[in-house]
PDB file of C-alpha atoms in Angstrom:
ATOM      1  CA  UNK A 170      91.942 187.702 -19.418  1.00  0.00           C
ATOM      2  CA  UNK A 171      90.767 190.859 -20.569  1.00  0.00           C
ATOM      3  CA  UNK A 172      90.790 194.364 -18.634  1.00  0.00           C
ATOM      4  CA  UNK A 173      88.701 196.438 -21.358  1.00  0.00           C
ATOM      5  CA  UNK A 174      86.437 197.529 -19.495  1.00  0.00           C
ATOM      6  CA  UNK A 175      88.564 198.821 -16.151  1.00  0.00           C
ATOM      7  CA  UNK A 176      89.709 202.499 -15.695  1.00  0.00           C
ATOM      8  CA  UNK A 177      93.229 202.430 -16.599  1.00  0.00           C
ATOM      9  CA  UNK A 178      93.480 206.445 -15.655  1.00  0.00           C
ATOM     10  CA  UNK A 179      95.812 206.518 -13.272  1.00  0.00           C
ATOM     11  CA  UNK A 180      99.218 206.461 -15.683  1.00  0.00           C
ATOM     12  CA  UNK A 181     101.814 206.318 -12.066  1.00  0.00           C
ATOM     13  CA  UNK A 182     101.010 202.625 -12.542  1.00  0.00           C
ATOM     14  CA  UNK A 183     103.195 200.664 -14.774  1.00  0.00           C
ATOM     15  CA  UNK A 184     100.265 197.992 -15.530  1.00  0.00           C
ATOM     16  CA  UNK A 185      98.094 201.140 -16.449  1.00  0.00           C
ATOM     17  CA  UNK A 186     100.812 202.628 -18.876  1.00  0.00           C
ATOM     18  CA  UNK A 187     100.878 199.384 -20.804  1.00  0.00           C
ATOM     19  CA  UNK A 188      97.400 198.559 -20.861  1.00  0.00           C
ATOM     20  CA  UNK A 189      96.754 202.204 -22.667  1.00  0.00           C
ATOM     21  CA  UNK A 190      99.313 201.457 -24.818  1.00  0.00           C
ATOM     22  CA  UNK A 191      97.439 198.142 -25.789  1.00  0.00           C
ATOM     23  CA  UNK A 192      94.178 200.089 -26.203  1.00  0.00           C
ATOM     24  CA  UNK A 193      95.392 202.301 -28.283  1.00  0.00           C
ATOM     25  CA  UNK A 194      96.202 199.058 -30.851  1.00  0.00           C
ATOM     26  CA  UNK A 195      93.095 197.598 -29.777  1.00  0.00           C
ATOM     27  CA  UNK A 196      94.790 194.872 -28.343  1.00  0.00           C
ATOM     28  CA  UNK A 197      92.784 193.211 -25.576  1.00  0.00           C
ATOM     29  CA  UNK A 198      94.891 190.515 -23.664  1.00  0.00           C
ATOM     30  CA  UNK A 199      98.636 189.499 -22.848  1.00  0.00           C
ATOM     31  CA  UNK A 200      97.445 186.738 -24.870  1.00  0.00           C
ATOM     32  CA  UNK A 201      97.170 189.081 -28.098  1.00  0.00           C
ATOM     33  CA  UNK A 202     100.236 191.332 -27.179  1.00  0.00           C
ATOM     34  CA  UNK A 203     102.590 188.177 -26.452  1.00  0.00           C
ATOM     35  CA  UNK A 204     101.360 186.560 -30.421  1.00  0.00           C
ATOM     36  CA  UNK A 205     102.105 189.703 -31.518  1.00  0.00           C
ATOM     37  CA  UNK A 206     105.168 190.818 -30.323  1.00  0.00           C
ATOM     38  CA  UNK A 207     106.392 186.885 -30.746  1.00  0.00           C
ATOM     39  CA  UNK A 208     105.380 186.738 -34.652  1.00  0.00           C
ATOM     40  CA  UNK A 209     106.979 190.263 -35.101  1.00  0.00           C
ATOM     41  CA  UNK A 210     110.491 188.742 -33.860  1.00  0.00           C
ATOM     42  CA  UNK A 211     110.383 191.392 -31.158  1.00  0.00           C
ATOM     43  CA  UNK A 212     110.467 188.611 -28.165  1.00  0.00           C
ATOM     44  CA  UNK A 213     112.543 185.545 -27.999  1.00  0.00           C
ATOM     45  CA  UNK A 214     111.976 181.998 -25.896  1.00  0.00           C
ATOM     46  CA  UNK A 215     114.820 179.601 -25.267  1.00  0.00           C
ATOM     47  CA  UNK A 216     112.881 176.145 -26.050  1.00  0.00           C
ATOM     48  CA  UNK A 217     114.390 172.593 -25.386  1.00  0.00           C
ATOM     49  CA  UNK A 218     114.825 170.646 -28.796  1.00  0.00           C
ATOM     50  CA  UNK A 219     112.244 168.193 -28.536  1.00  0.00           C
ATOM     51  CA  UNK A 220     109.610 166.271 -31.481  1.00  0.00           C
ATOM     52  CA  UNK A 221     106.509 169.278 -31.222  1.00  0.00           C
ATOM     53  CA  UNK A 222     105.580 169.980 -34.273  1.00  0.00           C
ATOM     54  CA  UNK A 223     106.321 173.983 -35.244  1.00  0.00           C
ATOM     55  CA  UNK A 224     102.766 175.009 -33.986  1.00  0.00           C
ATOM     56  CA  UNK A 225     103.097 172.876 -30.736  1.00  0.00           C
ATOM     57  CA  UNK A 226     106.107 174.808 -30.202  1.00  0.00           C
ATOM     58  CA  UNK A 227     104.810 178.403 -31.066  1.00  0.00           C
ATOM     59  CA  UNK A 228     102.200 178.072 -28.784  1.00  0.00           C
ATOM     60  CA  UNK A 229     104.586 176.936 -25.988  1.00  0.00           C
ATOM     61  CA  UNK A 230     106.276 180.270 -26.933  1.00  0.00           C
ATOM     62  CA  UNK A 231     103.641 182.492 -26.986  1.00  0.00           C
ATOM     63  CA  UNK A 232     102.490 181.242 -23.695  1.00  0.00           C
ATOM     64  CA  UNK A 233     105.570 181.536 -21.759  1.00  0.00           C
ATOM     65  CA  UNK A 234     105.539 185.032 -23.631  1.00  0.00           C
ATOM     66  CA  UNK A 235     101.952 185.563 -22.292  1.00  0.00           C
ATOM     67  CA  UNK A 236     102.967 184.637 -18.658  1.00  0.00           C
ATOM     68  CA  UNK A 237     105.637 187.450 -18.616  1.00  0.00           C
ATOM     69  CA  UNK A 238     103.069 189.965 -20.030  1.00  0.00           C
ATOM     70  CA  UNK A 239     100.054 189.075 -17.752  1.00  0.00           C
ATOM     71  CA  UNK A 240     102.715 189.596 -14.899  1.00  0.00           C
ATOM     72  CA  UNK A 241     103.586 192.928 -16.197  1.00  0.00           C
ATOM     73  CA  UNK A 242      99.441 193.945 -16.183  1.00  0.00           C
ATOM     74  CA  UNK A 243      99.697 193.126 -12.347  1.00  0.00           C
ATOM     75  CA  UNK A 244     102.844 195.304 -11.513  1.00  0.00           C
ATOM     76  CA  UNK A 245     102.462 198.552 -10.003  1.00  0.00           C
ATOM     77  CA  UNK A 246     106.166 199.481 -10.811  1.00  0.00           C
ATOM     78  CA  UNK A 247     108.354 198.465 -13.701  1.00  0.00           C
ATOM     79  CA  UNK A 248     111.317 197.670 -11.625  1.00  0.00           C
ATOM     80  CA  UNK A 249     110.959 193.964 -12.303  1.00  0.00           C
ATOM     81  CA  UNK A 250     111.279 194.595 -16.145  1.00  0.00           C
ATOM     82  CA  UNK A 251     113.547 192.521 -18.281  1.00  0.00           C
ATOM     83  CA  UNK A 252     115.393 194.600 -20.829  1.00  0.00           C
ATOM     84  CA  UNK A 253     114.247 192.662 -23.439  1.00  0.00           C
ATOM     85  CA  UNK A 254     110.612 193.255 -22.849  1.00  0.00           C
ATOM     86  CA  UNK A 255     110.952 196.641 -22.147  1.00  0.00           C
ATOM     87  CA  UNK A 256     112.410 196.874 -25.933  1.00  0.00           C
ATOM     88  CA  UNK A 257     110.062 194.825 -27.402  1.00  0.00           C
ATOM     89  CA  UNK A 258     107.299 197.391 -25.782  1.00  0.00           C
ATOM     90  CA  UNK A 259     109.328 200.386 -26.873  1.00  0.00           C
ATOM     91  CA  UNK A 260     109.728 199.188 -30.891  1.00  0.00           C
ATOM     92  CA  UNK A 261     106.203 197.373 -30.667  1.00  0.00           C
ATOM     93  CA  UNK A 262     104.263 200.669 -29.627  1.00  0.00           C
ATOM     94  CA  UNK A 263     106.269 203.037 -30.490  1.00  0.00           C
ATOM     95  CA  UNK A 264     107.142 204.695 -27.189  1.00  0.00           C
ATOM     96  CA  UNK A 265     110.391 205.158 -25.221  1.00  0.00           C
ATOM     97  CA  UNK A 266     111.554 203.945 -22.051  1.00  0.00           C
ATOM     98  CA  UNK A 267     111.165 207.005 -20.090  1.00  0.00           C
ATOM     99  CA  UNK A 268     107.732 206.657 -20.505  1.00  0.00           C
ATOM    100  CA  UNK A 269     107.618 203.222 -19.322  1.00  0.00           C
ATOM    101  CA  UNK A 270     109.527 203.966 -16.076  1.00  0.00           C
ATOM    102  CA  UNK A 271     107.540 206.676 -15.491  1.00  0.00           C
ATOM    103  CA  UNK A 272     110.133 209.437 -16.448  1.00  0.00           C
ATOM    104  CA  UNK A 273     107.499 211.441 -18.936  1.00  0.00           C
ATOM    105  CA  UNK A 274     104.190 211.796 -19.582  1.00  0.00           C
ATOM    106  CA  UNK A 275     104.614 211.685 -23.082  1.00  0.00           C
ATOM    107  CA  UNK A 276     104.453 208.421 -25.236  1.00  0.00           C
ATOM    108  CA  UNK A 277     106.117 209.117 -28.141  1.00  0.00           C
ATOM    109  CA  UNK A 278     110.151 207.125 -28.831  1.00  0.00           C
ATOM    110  CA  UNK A 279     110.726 210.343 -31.165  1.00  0.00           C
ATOM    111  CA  UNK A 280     113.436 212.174 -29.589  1.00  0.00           C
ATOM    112  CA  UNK A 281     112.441 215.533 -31.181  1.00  0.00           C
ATOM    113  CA  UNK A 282     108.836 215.331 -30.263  1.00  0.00           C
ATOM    114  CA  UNK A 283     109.660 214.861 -26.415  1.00  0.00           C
ATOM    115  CA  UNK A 284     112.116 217.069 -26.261  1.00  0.00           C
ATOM    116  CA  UNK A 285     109.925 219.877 -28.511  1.00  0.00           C
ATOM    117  CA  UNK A 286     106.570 218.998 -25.762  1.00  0.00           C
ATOM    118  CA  UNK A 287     109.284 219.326 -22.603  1.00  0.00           C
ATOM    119  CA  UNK A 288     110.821 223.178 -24.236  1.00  0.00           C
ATOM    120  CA  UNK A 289     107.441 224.438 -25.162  1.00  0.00           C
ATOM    121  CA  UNK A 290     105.119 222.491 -23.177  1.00  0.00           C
ATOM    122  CA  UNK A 291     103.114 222.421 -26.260  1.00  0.00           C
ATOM    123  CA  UNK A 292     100.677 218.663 -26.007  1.00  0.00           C
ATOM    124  CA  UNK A 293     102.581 215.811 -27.993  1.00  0.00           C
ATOM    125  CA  UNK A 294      99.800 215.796 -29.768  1.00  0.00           C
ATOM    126  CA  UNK A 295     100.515 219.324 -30.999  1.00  0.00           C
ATOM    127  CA  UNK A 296     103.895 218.720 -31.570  1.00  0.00           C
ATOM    128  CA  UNK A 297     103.870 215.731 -33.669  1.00  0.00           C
ATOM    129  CA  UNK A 298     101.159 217.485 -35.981  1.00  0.00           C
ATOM    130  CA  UNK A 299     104.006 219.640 -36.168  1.00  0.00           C
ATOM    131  CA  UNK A 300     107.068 217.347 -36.887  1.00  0.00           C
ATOM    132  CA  UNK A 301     105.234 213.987 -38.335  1.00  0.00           C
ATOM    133  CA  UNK A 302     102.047 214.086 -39.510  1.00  0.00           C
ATOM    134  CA  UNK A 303     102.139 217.176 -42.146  1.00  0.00           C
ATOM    135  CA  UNK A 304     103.538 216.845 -45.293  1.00  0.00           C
ATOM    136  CA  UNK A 305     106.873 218.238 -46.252  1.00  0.00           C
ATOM    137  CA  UNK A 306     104.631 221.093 -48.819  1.00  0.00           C
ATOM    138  CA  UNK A 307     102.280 221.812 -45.732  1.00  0.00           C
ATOM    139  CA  UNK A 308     105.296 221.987 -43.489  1.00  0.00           C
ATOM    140  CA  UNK A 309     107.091 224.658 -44.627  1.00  0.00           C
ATOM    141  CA  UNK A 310     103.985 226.932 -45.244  1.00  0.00           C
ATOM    142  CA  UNK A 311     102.862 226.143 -41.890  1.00  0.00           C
ATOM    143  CA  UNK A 312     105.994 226.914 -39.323  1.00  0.00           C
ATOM    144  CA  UNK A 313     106.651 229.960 -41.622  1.00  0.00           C
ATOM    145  CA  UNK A 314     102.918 231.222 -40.602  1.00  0.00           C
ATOM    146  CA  UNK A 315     103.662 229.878 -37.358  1.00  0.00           C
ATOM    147  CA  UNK A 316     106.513 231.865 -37.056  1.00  0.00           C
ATOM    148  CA  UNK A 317     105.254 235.129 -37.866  1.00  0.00           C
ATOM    149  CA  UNK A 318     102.488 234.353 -35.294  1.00  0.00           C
ATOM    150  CA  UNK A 319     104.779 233.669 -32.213  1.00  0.00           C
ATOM    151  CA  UNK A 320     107.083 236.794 -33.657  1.00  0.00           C
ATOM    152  CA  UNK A 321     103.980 238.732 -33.452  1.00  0.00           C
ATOM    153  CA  UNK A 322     101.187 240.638 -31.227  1.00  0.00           C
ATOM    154  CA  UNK A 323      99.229 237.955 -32.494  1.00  0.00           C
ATOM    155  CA  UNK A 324     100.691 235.092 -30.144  1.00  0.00           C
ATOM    156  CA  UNK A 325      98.592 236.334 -27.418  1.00  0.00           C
ATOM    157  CA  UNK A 326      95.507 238.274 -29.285  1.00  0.00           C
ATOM    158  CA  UNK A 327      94.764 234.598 -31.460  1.00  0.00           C
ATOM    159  CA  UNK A 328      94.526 232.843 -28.067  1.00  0.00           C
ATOM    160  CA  UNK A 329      92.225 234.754 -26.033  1.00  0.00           C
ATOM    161  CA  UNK A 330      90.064 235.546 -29.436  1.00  0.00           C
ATOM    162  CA  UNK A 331      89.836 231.299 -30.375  1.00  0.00           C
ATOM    163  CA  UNK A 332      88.403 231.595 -26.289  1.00  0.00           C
ATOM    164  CA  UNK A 333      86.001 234.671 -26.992  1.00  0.00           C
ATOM    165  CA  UNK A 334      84.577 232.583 -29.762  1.00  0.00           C
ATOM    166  CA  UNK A 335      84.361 229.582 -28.546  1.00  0.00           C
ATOM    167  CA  UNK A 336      82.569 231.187 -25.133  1.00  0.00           C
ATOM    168  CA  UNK A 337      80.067 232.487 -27.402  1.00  0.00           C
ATOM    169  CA  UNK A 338      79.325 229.943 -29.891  1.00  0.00           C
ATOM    170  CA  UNK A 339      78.766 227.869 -26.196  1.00  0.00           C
ATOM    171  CA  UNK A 340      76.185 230.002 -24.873  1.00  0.00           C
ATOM    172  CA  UNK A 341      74.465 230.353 -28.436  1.00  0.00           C
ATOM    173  CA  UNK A 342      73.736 226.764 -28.419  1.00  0.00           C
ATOM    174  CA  UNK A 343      72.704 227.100 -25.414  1.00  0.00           C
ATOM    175  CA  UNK A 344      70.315 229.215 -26.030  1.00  0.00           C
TER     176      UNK A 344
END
């Protein structure tokens, strides 16, 4: 059964944490999440030897899988959370635990990202432009510019003039 469509906003429920972090892989059901954490090894089922044929038995996997995950979109808290799920959620969308249970707003597993956001309270956004995203070249040029801007008189004159300017390009389109 699929949720798209519901408000998911309020992130103090655990159901609401994990359906964002399905949305932001576009993933739509348990149904999708439990194939895909199965065929990426990241989830295990015990099965009974018995004369299915391979797909008979995947399926029987993936829906045992699927009942697990469709009763973690119903759960308020995350207290009911087998270790290996919470894991699988962790490698499979690339968060960490904290954020599961609730611990931190922010998403990402990267140690040096959350602990960069928590320091500076800088967006993880921000941050992991910062650490990740740039390229090694850009890097270096960047956080030495940085640098000289938080050393400087400009840490709190670029602020407030990015704010004049933005103020006015506002009210000359609305005009």
């Amino acid at each position: 059964m699929a949720f798209r469509n519901l408000n998911h906003d309020d992130t103090t429920l655990f159901h609401n944490r994990l359906w964002k972090l399905m949305e932001k892989k576009n993933i739509c059901t348990a149904k999708e999440l439990a194939t895909a954490l199965y065929e990426a090894g990241l989830v295990a089922v015990k099965q009974k030897p018995n004369d299915n044929s391979d797909e008979v038995n995947k399926a029987n996997a993936i829906g045992s899988v699927e009942k697990k995950i469709q009763a973690h979109l119903n759960a308020d808290k995350a207290d009911r959370l087998q270790g290996e799920y919470v894991a699988a959620y962790c490698e499979f969308f690339g968060c960490s635990a904290d954020y599961l249970f609730r611990k931190t707003e922010i998403v990402s597993g990267n140690d040096d990202v959350r602990h960069f956001c928590e320091i500076t309270g800088l967006s993880e956004k921000a941050v992991k432009r910062l650490i990740e995203d740039l390229p090694d070249e850009a890097k270096i040029e960047l956080t030495q510019w940085w640098s000289e801007v938080l050393e400087s008189n400009l840490f709190y004159g670029l602020p407030m003039e990015w704010h004049r300017m933005c103020y006015e390009l506002g009210q000359y389109y609305a005009a």
